[in-house]
XYZ file of C-alpha atoms in Angstrom:
733
model
C 0.000 0.000 0.000
C 1.270 3.491 -0.824
C 1.593 5.604 2.286
C 1.022 9.338 2.066
C 2.942 12.209 3.555
C 1.066 14.035 6.277
C 0.151 16.968 4.019
C -1.249 14.866 1.186
C -2.991 12.509 3.577
C -4.776 15.451 5.180
C -5.735 16.723 1.736
C -7.225 13.360 0.808
C -9.112 13.141 4.104
C -10.650 16.570 3.554
C -11.930 15.610 0.115
C -13.120 12.208 1.270
C -15.039 13.761 4.146
C -17.275 15.768 1.800
C -20.851 14.424 2.124
C -22.028 12.288 -0.782
C -25.169 13.439 -2.538
C -27.142 12.718 -5.680
C -25.786 15.921 -7.177
C -22.141 15.130 -6.418
C -20.145 15.367 -9.646
C -19.102 12.112 -11.248
C -16.034 11.535 -13.362
C -14.603 8.789 -15.499
C -11.606 6.837 -14.247
C -9.538 4.460 -16.345
C -9.783 0.846 -15.232
C -8.000 -1.118 -17.974
C -6.067 -0.933 -21.214
C -6.081 -3.891 -23.587
C -3.563 -3.950 -26.453
C -5.501 -5.546 -29.282
C -2.564 -7.727 -30.311
C -3.622 -9.889 -27.363
C -6.260 -11.231 -29.749
C -3.496 -12.478 -32.065
C 0.255 -12.057 -31.489
C 2.622 -9.313 -30.382
C 4.451 -9.404 -33.721
C 1.335 -8.648 -35.769
C 0.292 -5.183 -36.950
C -3.209 -4.519 -35.632
C -5.409 -1.461 -35.197
C -8.604 -1.012 -33.229
C -10.451 1.846 -34.920
C -14.233 1.880 -34.437
C -16.044 -0.118 -31.754
C -19.608 -1.032 -30.823
C -21.135 -2.984 -27.949
C -24.045 -5.280 -27.261
C -27.020 -3.788 -25.398
C -25.849 -5.179 -22.062
C -22.346 -3.869 -22.662
C -20.785 -7.265 -22.061
C -19.206 -7.635 -25.503
C -17.272 -5.037 -27.492
C -16.763 -5.470 -31.236
C -14.033 -3.452 -32.956
C -12.772 -3.033 -36.505
C -9.194 -4.047 -37.319
C -8.545 -2.656 -40.783
C -4.877 -3.683 -41.307
C -5.663 -7.296 -40.392
C -8.931 -7.288 -42.427
C -11.045 -8.568 -39.559
C -13.157 -7.607 -36.578
C -12.110 -8.354 -33.026
C -13.965 -8.985 -29.796
C -13.397 -8.070 -26.165
C -15.442 -8.859 -23.086
C -16.022 -6.267 -20.399
C -17.429 -6.654 -16.906
C -20.857 -5.296 -16.059
C -21.267 -2.387 -13.656
C -20.843 -3.426 -10.033
C -18.972 -6.630 -10.847
C -15.639 -7.305 -9.212
C -13.854 -7.974 -12.475
C -13.028 -4.816 -14.403
C -10.686 -6.010 -17.112
C -11.188 -5.869 -20.842
C -10.596 -9.449 -21.965
C -9.623 -10.483 -25.516
C -12.290 -12.733 -27.009
C -11.207 -13.650 -30.535
C -11.401 -12.335 -34.089
C -13.413 -12.935 -37.257
C -12.008 -12.414 -40.789
C -13.717 -9.949 -43.150
C -13.646 -9.853 -46.976
C -11.817 -6.511 -46.969
C -10.941 -3.629 -44.660
C -13.658 -3.007 -42.062
C -14.227 0.729 -41.617
C -17.081 0.845 -39.096
C -19.352 -1.379 -37.020
C -22.581 -1.130 -35.045
C -24.706 -3.649 -33.163
C -28.449 -4.328 -33.126
C -29.846 -7.213 -31.089
C -27.470 -10.132 -31.468
C -26.120 -8.909 -34.819
C -23.077 -6.834 -35.713
C -23.308 -4.796 -38.924
C -19.838 -4.295 -40.361
C -19.083 -1.847 -43.167
C -16.248 -3.299 -45.245
C -14.170 -1.581 -47.925
C -13.396 -3.962 -50.822
C -12.229 -1.316 -53.327
C -9.720 -2.193 -56.018
C -8.819 1.501 -56.399
C -10.097 4.997 -55.663
C -11.528 5.145 -59.178
C -13.394 1.847 -58.694
C -14.699 1.919 -55.122
C -16.694 -0.949 -53.711
C -17.842 -2.267 -50.375
C -20.172 -4.626 -48.577
C -22.253 -4.696 -45.434
C -21.402 -7.880 -43.530
C -23.934 -9.103 -40.957
C -22.464 -11.197 -38.138
C -24.392 -13.358 -35.670
C -22.531 -12.555 -32.446
C -23.709 -15.675 -30.661
C -22.330 -18.001 -33.320
C -19.543 -15.635 -34.511
C -20.696 -16.374 -38.040
C -21.510 -14.264 -41.115
C -25.240 -14.619 -41.851
C -25.637 -12.103 -44.700
C -23.627 -9.857 -47.020
C -25.030 -6.874 -48.953
C -23.383 -4.958 -51.785
C -23.085 -1.285 -50.857
C -22.086 -0.062 -54.306
C -19.167 1.979 -53.042
C -16.541 2.451 -50.330
C -18.170 2.777 -46.884
C -16.844 4.845 -44.030
C -19.319 5.138 -41.139
C -22.414 3.287 -39.954
C -25.056 4.048 -37.325
C -28.238 2.239 -36.274
C -31.403 4.025 -35.160
C -32.440 3.736 -31.523
C -35.615 1.858 -32.489
C -33.613 -0.668 -34.511
C -35.562 0.032 -37.708
C -32.818 1.573 -39.808
C -29.107 1.610 -40.439
C -27.402 4.489 -42.212
C -24.099 4.002 -44.021
C -21.913 6.831 -45.345
C -20.529 5.740 -48.723
C -17.529 8.021 -48.980
C -15.852 6.985 -52.238
C -12.738 8.687 -50.940
C -10.624 10.802 -53.274
C -7.094 9.854 -54.328
C -4.618 12.052 -52.440
C -2.068 11.571 -55.234
C -4.363 12.996 -57.936
C -4.404 16.791 -58.307
C -2.873 17.076 -54.809
C -6.059 15.610 -53.373
C -8.349 18.322 -54.700
C -12.010 17.481 -55.349
C -14.101 16.823 -57.376
C -12.936 13.317 -58.204
C -15.466 10.831 -59.561
C -17.300 8.793 -58.509
C -19.378 10.775 -56.018
C -20.268 9.393 -52.625
C -23.791 8.929 -51.271
C -25.809 7.709 -48.294
C -27.250 4.203 -48.000
C -30.266 3.455 -45.811
C -30.821 -0.149 -44.727
C -34.340 -1.192 -43.660
C -33.839 -3.696 -40.832
C -37.356 -4.568 -39.621
C -39.731 -7.295 -40.775
C -37.247 -9.505 -42.583
C -34.240 -11.651 -41.880
C -30.801 -10.114 -42.513
C -30.465 -11.706 -45.936
C -33.668 -9.962 -47.105
C -32.868 -6.465 -45.837
C -33.518 -3.742 -48.394
C -31.011 -0.997 -49.188
C -31.978 2.481 -50.415
C -29.608 5.029 -51.941
C -29.806 8.748 -51.154
C -27.907 11.130 -53.437
C -26.088 14.026 -51.795
C -24.826 15.858 -54.875
C -25.787 19.454 -55.520
C -25.877 20.423 -51.831
C -22.498 21.912 -50.941
C -20.901 25.034 -52.311
C -17.544 23.241 -52.274
C -17.362 20.641 -55.084
C -21.140 19.958 -55.174
C -20.697 17.163 -57.726
C -18.428 15.181 -55.419
C -19.790 14.779 -51.895
C -17.668 12.540 -49.677
C -19.891 11.503 -46.734
C -17.641 10.930 -43.742
C -19.728 10.232 -40.655
C -23.351 9.541 -39.732
C -25.419 9.882 -36.563
C -29.139 9.153 -36.070
C -31.371 11.026 -33.608
C -34.561 9.908 -31.848
C -36.739 11.126 -34.719
C -35.093 8.798 -37.234
C -33.153 11.608 -38.872
C -29.544 11.032 -39.816
C -26.949 13.802 -39.791
C -24.224 13.304 -42.393
C -20.938 15.202 -42.520
C -19.466 15.892 -45.957
C -16.023 16.657 -44.606
C -14.144 17.698 -47.728
C -17.181 19.744 -48.820
C -17.372 21.462 -45.390
C -21.079 20.670 -45.303
C -23.698 18.909 -43.169
C -26.893 17.233 -44.391
C -29.869 15.922 -42.431
C -31.847 13.083 -44.053
C -35.217 11.646 -43.005
C -34.737 7.868 -42.864
C -38.379 6.999 -43.537
C -38.625 8.931 -46.786
C -34.965 9.065 -47.730
C -35.329 12.811 -48.305
C -32.763 15.508 -47.465
C -34.702 17.735 -45.067
C -31.918 20.201 -44.237
C -28.399 20.983 -45.293
C -25.981 23.777 -44.486
C -22.339 24.767 -44.612
C -20.241 23.987 -41.553
C -18.651 27.389 -42.055
C -15.335 28.685 -40.796
C -14.066 29.678 -37.374
C -11.579 32.297 -36.282
C -9.748 31.077 -33.192
C -7.336 33.195 -31.156
C -4.916 32.017 -28.494
C -3.494 28.968 -30.270
C 0.029 27.832 -31.102
C 0.642 28.070 -34.851
C 4.383 27.314 -35.042
C 6.150 23.934 -34.909
C 9.193 25.300 -33.119
C 9.587 23.374 -29.875
C 7.800 26.114 -27.915
C 4.270 25.873 -26.573
C 3.244 29.440 -27.310
C -0.538 29.895 -27.732
C -0.404 33.462 -29.026
C -1.477 33.008 -32.645
C -4.791 33.265 -34.470
C -6.181 31.043 -37.217
C -9.176 31.257 -39.511
C -10.121 27.952 -41.084
C -13.017 25.963 -42.471
C -14.278 23.500 -39.901
C -14.383 20.486 -42.254
C -16.025 18.289 -39.592
C -15.369 14.580 -39.230
C -17.558 12.993 -36.542
C -21.077 14.214 -35.837
C -23.449 13.421 -32.944
C -26.850 14.599 -31.759
C -26.942 16.321 -28.369
C -30.729 16.128 -28.538
C -33.197 15.725 -31.411
C -32.746 19.328 -32.516
C -29.116 20.054 -31.684
C -26.087 18.407 -33.258
C -22.372 18.732 -32.700
C -19.302 18.164 -34.859
C -15.620 17.412 -34.266
C -13.884 19.836 -36.595
C -10.857 17.819 -37.633
C -10.221 19.502 -40.950
C -8.894 17.747 -43.988
C -7.417 19.150 -47.159
C -7.669 22.850 -46.374
C -9.381 23.244 -43.041
C -9.312 22.341 -39.404
C -10.329 24.903 -36.797
C -9.246 22.873 -33.712
C -12.778 23.182 -32.375
C -15.938 21.257 -31.722
C -19.100 23.050 -32.731
C -22.768 22.884 -31.748
C -25.379 23.636 -34.432
C -29.115 24.172 -34.392
C -30.093 21.468 -36.871
C -33.266 23.244 -37.949
C -31.592 26.531 -38.860
C -27.970 25.510 -39.380
C -26.886 28.308 -37.052
C -23.853 27.900 -34.806
C -24.960 27.668 -31.171
C -21.462 27.380 -29.729
C -17.886 27.028 -30.922
C -15.270 25.803 -28.465
C -12.651 28.278 -29.679
C -9.205 27.525 -28.257
C -10.583 25.408 -25.406
C -9.395 22.019 -26.693
C -5.854 23.265 -27.281
C -5.844 24.826 -23.815
C -7.032 21.587 -22.231
C -4.118 19.723 -23.823
C -1.631 22.426 -22.784
C -2.797 22.391 -19.169
C -2.617 18.590 -19.051
C 0.895 18.373 -20.487
C -0.235 16.705 -23.706
C -0.130 19.433 -26.304
C 1.442 18.169 -29.585
C 3.694 21.077 -30.545
C 4.759 19.193 -33.659
C 1.208 19.727 -34.972
C 1.007 23.427 -34.137
C 1.256 24.423 -37.790
C -1.302 21.805 -38.875
C -4.578 21.380 -36.973
C -3.151 21.324 -33.446
C -4.853 18.751 -31.216
C -7.005 17.694 -34.210
C -10.487 16.907 -32.849
C -11.762 13.898 -34.795
C -14.097 11.681 -32.760
C -17.372 12.605 -31.080
C -19.931 10.575 -29.149
C -22.881 11.471 -26.936
C -24.691 9.296 -24.389
C -26.877 9.474 -21.300
C -25.619 7.821 -18.100
C -28.415 7.789 -15.539
C -29.836 11.305 -15.497
C -26.751 12.958 -16.980
C -25.835 13.425 -20.620
C -22.201 13.519 -21.688
C -20.348 14.443 -24.856
C -16.938 12.906 -25.568
C -14.560 14.663 -27.976
C -11.539 12.705 -29.208
C -8.311 14.674 -29.772
C -6.396 12.527 -32.225
C -2.987 14.222 -31.924
C -3.110 15.023 -28.190
C -4.201 11.474 -27.287
C -6.976 12.782 -25.072
C -10.752 12.548 -24.834
C -12.406 15.715 -23.526
C -15.559 14.975 -21.488
C -18.420 17.484 -21.289
C -21.666 17.748 -19.377
C -24.301 18.483 -22.059
C -27.443 18.326 -19.952
C -28.046 21.749 -21.467
C -27.006 21.067 -25.082
C -26.445 24.763 -25.740
C -24.195 25.280 -22.721
C -21.709 22.402 -22.513
C -19.541 22.266 -19.403
C -16.046 20.794 -19.560
C -15.507 18.121 -16.901
C -12.214 16.315 -17.532
C -9.795 15.026 -20.147
C -8.939 11.329 -20.299
C -5.513 10.174 -21.536
C -5.700 7.450 -24.186
C -3.440 5.368 -26.361
C -1.929 6.980 -29.461
C -4.471 8.134 -32.029
C -7.883 7.828 -30.339
C -10.250 6.972 -33.191
C -13.383 5.337 -31.816
C -15.359 6.582 -28.803
C -17.861 4.104 -27.387
C -20.010 5.109 -24.389
C -21.707 2.061 -22.790
C -24.377 3.309 -20.338
C -25.394 -0.277 -19.479
C -22.067 -0.801 -17.710
C -21.338 2.810 -16.820
C -18.231 2.750 -18.988
C -16.528 4.411 -21.923
C -14.290 2.414 -24.276
C -11.814 4.249 -26.495
C -10.120 2.665 -29.515
C -6.608 4.009 -30.177
C -5.447 3.022 -33.645
C -1.717 3.787 -33.822
C 0.289 0.564 -33.754
C 3.978 -0.201 -34.189
C 5.383 -3.399 -32.719
C 8.904 -2.187 -33.481
C 8.444 0.976 -31.388
C 6.366 -0.700 -28.687
C 3.488 1.649 -29.515
C 0.416 -0.596 -29.562
C -3.154 -0.083 -30.673
C -5.492 -0.558 -27.741
C -8.910 -0.468 -26.181
C -8.999 1.622 -23.006
C -11.856 1.358 -20.526
C -13.057 4.136 -18.206
C -15.684 3.749 -15.493
C -18.005 6.431 -14.138
C -17.274 6.930 -10.431
C -17.900 9.262 -7.513
C -14.555 8.455 -5.891
C -12.678 11.728 -5.175
C -9.768 12.275 -7.542
C -7.327 12.830 -4.676
C -8.048 9.352 -3.308
C -7.298 7.789 -6.698
C -4.155 9.874 -7.157
C -2.827 8.687 -3.812
C -2.788 5.203 -5.360
C -1.471 6.460 -8.727
C -4.799 5.489 -10.312
C -6.460 8.773 -11.233
C -5.967 11.075 -14.201
C -4.705 13.642 -14.734
C -1.910 13.228 -12.217
C -0.224 16.536 -13.110
C -1.591 19.759 -14.620
C -0.715 23.432 -14.969
C -2.600 26.714 -14.915
C -1.639 27.340 -18.527
C 2.116 26.735 -18.521
C 2.988 24.460 -21.414
C 4.873 21.412 -20.206
C 5.829 17.859 -21.094
C 8.996 15.788 -21.587
C 9.753 15.947 -17.856
C 13.127 14.248 -17.833
C 14.616 15.118 -14.482
C 13.355 15.887 -10.995
C 14.806 17.271 -7.783
C 13.703 18.159 -4.306
C 14.410 21.705 -3.146
C 16.510 22.058 0.027
C 14.329 23.388 2.829
C 11.112 23.085 0.792
C 8.862 20.190 1.795
C 6.165 20.911 -0.783
C 7.690 21.611 -4.188
C 10.062 19.930 -6.604
C 11.736 21.212 -9.741
C 11.831 19.500 -13.105
C 13.662 20.179 -16.337
C 12.490 19.838 -19.943
C 14.576 17.932 -22.473
C 15.297 18.503 -26.172
C 11.629 18.028 -27.109
C 11.222 21.707 -26.218
C 13.393 24.769 -26.559
C 14.608 26.806 -24.775
C 15.248 24.702 -21.695
C 13.008 25.525 -18.743
C 13.004 24.695 -15.058
C 9.481 23.979 -13.839
C 8.380 24.218 -10.208
C 5.788 21.581 -9.282
C 3.510 21.690 -6.251
C 3.442 18.065 -5.068
C 0.768 18.553 -2.398
C -1.825 19.677 -4.927
C -3.997 16.895 -6.282
C -3.288 16.622 -9.134
C 0.270 17.923 -8.859
C 0.491 21.405 -10.342
C 3.151 23.073 -12.482
C 3.021 26.569 -11.003
C 6.186 28.332 -12.187
C 8.580 28.216 -15.132
C 12.100 29.587 -15.399
C 13.812 29.860 -18.780
C 17.539 29.177 -18.965
C 19.593 31.977 -20.487
C 23.172 32.182 -21.693
C 24.759 35.592 -22.193
C 21.283 37.045 -21.756
C 19.620 34.932 -24.467
C 17.367 31.879 -24.057
C 19.325 28.650 -24.493
C 18.377 25.055 -25.205
C 19.991 21.883 -23.871
C 18.908 18.275 -23.853
C 18.218 18.568 -20.148
C 17.990 15.085 -18.664
C 18.615 15.773 -14.993
C 18.384 18.567 -12.451
C 19.628 19.093 -8.899
C 18.655 22.056 -6.725
C 21.585 23.320 -4.624
C 21.552 24.195 -0.919
C 22.724 27.734 -1.479
C 20.395 28.337 -4.415
C 20.792 27.669 -8.109
C 20.895 24.380 -9.959
C 23.015 21.782 -11.700
C 21.642 20.530 -15.049
C 22.764 17.303 -16.733
C 22.756 17.948 -20.483
C 22.987 14.806 -22.600
C 25.330 14.670 -25.567
C 25.106 12.595 -28.720
C 28.528 10.941 -28.590
C 29.589 12.802 -31.737
C 29.283 16.574 -32.110
C 27.293 17.539 -29.015
C 29.187 16.935 -25.752
C 27.751 15.823 -22.439
C 27.770 18.832 -20.139
C 27.277 19.564 -16.465
C 25.670 23.009 -16.512
C 25.784 25.319 -13.490
C 22.729 27.590 -13.388
C 22.080 30.565 -11.122
C 18.812 30.982 -9.233
C 17.561 33.384 -11.928
C 18.130 30.825 -14.716
C 21.373 32.313 -16.040
C 24.015 29.770 -17.094
C 27.109 30.326 -14.957
C 29.315 27.777 -16.714
C 29.358 24.565 -18.715
C 31.605 21.854 -17.324
C 32.863 19.293 -19.824
C 34.231 15.832 -19.117
C 37.949 15.122 -19.320
C 38.869 14.642 -22.964
C 39.969 11.038 -22.417
C 36.515 10.214 -21.069
C 34.504 12.334 -23.497
C 35.975 10.551 -26.521
C 34.546 7.239 -25.291
C 30.989 8.615 -25.065
C 28.078 7.186 -27.043
C 24.646 8.603 -27.847
C 23.441 7.441 -24.431
C 24.928 10.105 -22.218
C 24.144 11.986 -19.012
C 20.695 11.054 -17.677
C 20.569 12.263 -14.087
C 22.328 14.483 -11.590
C 22.211 14.961 -7.824
C 24.141 16.781 -5.110
C 25.690 15.445 -1.917
C 26.696 18.027 0.661
C 27.124 21.743 0.142
C 29.642 24.558 0.142
C 33.281 23.429 -0.127
C 32.215 19.814 0.440
C 29.628 19.771 -2.362
C 29.820 16.740 -4.648
C 27.860 16.496 -7.900
C 27.047 12.959 -9.015
C 25.818 12.118 -12.512
C 24.380 8.924 -13.982
C 25.433 7.833 -17.457
C 22.597 6.006 -19.181
C 24.440 3.040 -20.706
C 27.889 1.560 -21.209
C 30.369 3.777 -23.026
C 33.146 2.482 -25.270
C 35.614 2.101 -22.415
C 33.158 0.378 -20.041
C 32.823 -3.280 -19.247
C 29.646 -4.804 -20.696
C 26.717 -4.511 -18.331
C 28.228 -1.588 -16.431
C 27.322 2.084 -16.719
C 29.268 4.884 -15.077
C 28.503 7.113 -12.141
C 30.531 10.308 -12.464
C 31.495 12.584 -9.562
C 32.429 16.220 -10.025
C 33.847 18.277 -7.157
C 33.190 21.993 -7.825
C 35.733 23.161 -5.233
C 38.612 21.428 -7.043
C 37.280 20.916 -10.568
C 38.134 17.209 -10.389
C 36.258 14.381 -12.041
C 36.192 10.808 -10.735
C 34.208 7.710 -11.660
C 32.640 4.523 -10.343
C 30.948 1.650 -12.169
C 27.303 0.688 -11.752
C 26.148 -2.914 -12.450
C 23.131 -2.929 -14.749
C 20.459 -5.625 -14.610
C 20.700 -8.141 -17.435
C 18.624 -7.215 -20.482
C 16.670 -9.813 -22.384
C 17.561 -10.253 -26.090
C 16.554 -7.361 -28.320
C 16.279 -4.853 -25.462
C 18.601 -2.717 -23.386
C 18.687 -1.534 -19.787
C 20.105 1.766 -18.624
C 20.001 4.471 -15.973
C 17.504 7.326 -16.043
C 17.952 9.172 -12.766
C 20.053 9.566 -9.642
C 18.775 11.391 -6.573
C 20.231 11.844 -3.087
C 18.546 10.505 0.040
C 21.220 11.893 2.380
C 24.887 12.871 2.142
C 26.063 9.349 1.362
C 23.054 7.484 -0.056
C 21.474 7.848 -3.499
C 18.589 6.243 -5.369
C 19.239 5.178 -8.941
C 16.408 4.616 -11.430
C 17.138 1.720 -13.765
C 14.849 0.861 -16.684
C 14.551 -1.083 -19.896
C 13.500 0.536 -23.171
C 10.150 -1.260 -23.337
C 6.567 -0.156 -22.707
C 3.241 -1.886 -22.191
C 3.196 -5.670 -21.887
C 6.877 -5.847 -22.862
C 8.104 -3.689 -19.954
C 10.001 -5.693 -17.339
C 12.537 -3.457 -15.579
C 11.510 -0.129 -14.049
C 13.304 -0.276 -10.712
C 14.724 2.045 -8.090
C 17.921 0.865 -6.409
C 19.556 2.216 -3.269
C 23.328 2.791 -3.467
C 25.584 3.677 -0.521
C 28.347 5.904 -1.855
C 29.942 6.387 1.548
C 32.281 3.451 1.127
C 33.084 4.098 -2.538
C 36.227 5.852 -3.688
C 35.762 7.004 -7.307
C 38.879 7.096 -9.443
C 40.165 9.151 -12.385
C 39.397 7.954 -15.869
C 42.706 6.195 -16.328
C 42.063 3.688 -13.544
C 39.684 0.701 -13.502
C 36.479 1.967 -11.886
C 35.308 0.501 -8.553
C 31.956 -1.260 -8.703
C 29.190 0.044 -6.446
C 26.685 -2.268 -4.765
C 22.953 -1.786 -5.222
C 19.917 -2.816 -3.207
C 16.375 -2.885 -4.616
C 14.299 -0.104 -3.057
C 11.158 -0.107 -5.221
C 9.731 -1.740 -8.340
C 7.884 0.972 -10.281
C 5.925 -1.321 -12.615
C 2.955 -1.738 -10.237
C 2.743 2.046 -9.946
C 3.047 2.566 -13.699
C 0.264 0.033 -14.343
C -2.005 1.208 -11.532
C -5.555 2.011 -12.548
C -5.334 0.078 -15.801
C -2.613 2.242 -17.347
C -0.157 0.981 -19.926
C 3.349 0.844 -18.441
C 5.325 3.786 -19.778
C 8.802 3.138 -21.084
C 10.415 6.286 -19.665
C 10.094 6.975 -15.959
C 12.964 9.462 -15.858
C 12.643 11.629 -12.778
C 12.866 10.924 -9.025
C 12.916 13.346 -6.138
C 13.115 13.026 -2.370
C 11.075 15.608 -0.464
C 11.160 16.423 3.231
C 13.552 15.285 5.906
C 13.887 12.802 8.762
C 11.085 10.266 8.989
C 8.854 12.394 6.758
C 10.903 11.911 3.617
C 8.811 10.869 0.645
C 9.564 9.896 -2.915
C 7.903 11.207 -6.083
C 8.582 10.609 -9.760
C 7.695 11.727 -13.275
C 7.480 10.102 -16.694
C 9.019 11.612 -19.830
C 6.214 11.743 -22.425
C 8.615 12.478 -25.320
C 6.556 15.533 -26.251
C 4.063 13.093 -27.844
C 6.623 12.114 -30.504
C 5.787 8.466 -31.315
C 4.465 8.069 -27.778
C 1.055 8.022 -26.070
C 2.126 11.278 -24.434
C 0.477 11.069 -21.039
C 2.238 13.281 -18.500
C 2.501 11.226 -15.314
C 3.352 12.256 -11.761
C 3.987 9.335 -9.385
C 3.445 9.427 -5.631
C 5.755 6.700 -4.339
C 5.295 6.910 -0.581
C 7.601 7.438 2.368
C 11.213 6.425 2.477
């Protein structure tokens, strides 16, 4: 059990003591993450994209386009002890499934069988879920994208996109053949006898009216289907009974201020954009009001979600810069997409849980789902943002089980980035209670300070509340962030930019140590070639005092795995600065990394060897952090380079340096002894999270018997990573 420091424990008690009531706010909390390769093999490329569930919520069906199949997962009902998403097999399809929905015991799967963009084709495959067998197949006459089934089970609507060829005319439309809408009459006949009706959507939009590309469909309680024509920046509403277009209107454009428009390594939301919305997903908030996720496509993308009056086509509300701000405050803003659609809202789903109605907006590039209270559909209220796997594509609310399932499609076995289904359960448990067990999200936020890539951590002498962290090369210039650890979630409350000769400067900051007399030491990692490893002395105001290089004989043996952590033992004339080198350098014995000691009073370097755990074939193990417990004892964070199911080593070892005499580079280094202090994997997987590959920061806070340990995860600035910023509360020492 994780024990809390007195301050945090009191904070949790205060929140827990609040009286429960019917009006107490609820929130969603992650309970499991299931990589979809568990339905096949870890070596296979898979991708969960769109998902649907049976009425009781016990079975989830998802599309797996790369593997040309659908997959199944079981999920526990509300109130049951078991909470895991369990793999439950796959079923081959005759092409690439693009969407799925469920009615009764049948799954309706839209499948793309196109030979080319110029000759699109597709089928509707009907699957008996009890027998896991195909019972009917219907020709759709084109390439399908989205499917939805009416609440009364009478109709299905399928968007036949007939997607353009991006390599023809730089993706400009029109490109024949045009897309259309298909209505499937489901009642009164067996699946094999279902009738399909075609609804033309040409001539509606001002943009390329001859070439509508229906993207997404959603049916309201009056059997009307809203259809987004994304590339045409248009929305149509069709009556399912008659097959008649009853309303259509342009999605329009939005001018949004306070967003980051430059891919420059700086999170700087000071720009303004004006762009066509070009909506992807659409959902009804009620029978008169619909909402869109404004992803953008060829020319557009306003970074917003928008609410429309379906009868008039008027905009009721635009979210403006809110989605970007949510990602910034949660440490998951994708700066690399600043010049192209930002967080990129793509998915949208709406559902009623009990007496409350929620809207879920998927942010494809931020790997977040923003949750809103839409009890008043014209005045949505932001509630929380849920971290997901990479590329959240499908959003599946399941009121029957009080859960939300999110399909994240990005998958790369080579990079350990796996497509997944993540489950979230509606709960009244206070967030602080969950955070105390490393289960709640978010675990760290800011009041608007852009952050991420937290690669080093340090306690502050004399401060029992705050820690400092440093950003790595994912962002520039380098900043020192002050984090309030007693807030729940932890809160980034100050930032300090490093300067050199009066100008902002950028390092690959991998470690930080706050000094007793003020100021900091920064461990800047080199690349083993042109960029040296540096120990950087920084004044309290962020000014670089000096850069200390390694002895030349040592520096020439460096590799691309350089300085990864720094800590300080003692102070004044007796101050010693210890650094951890991530992996073996050219002069090191296999399986041994170096601990380097620098003595500021004399300018001398000395070294000891650290014995790394054995790595399994195809992986490596290295050091990510070193932090002092007292003036002779340090904690060293040792990890492998794996995430998710493949992660095995994320451990904190205790090392007594009191009996170690480091030596100059020319002498064989003495080997330190290590003792296991804590295995971080249970903490990294708490609350159904996927184990992150890069826990990179540790800090000891407090003194005497009240010392406690905290940690952070480097989210790589969302570069080929899920990107969740994680703050770990690791208990007393």
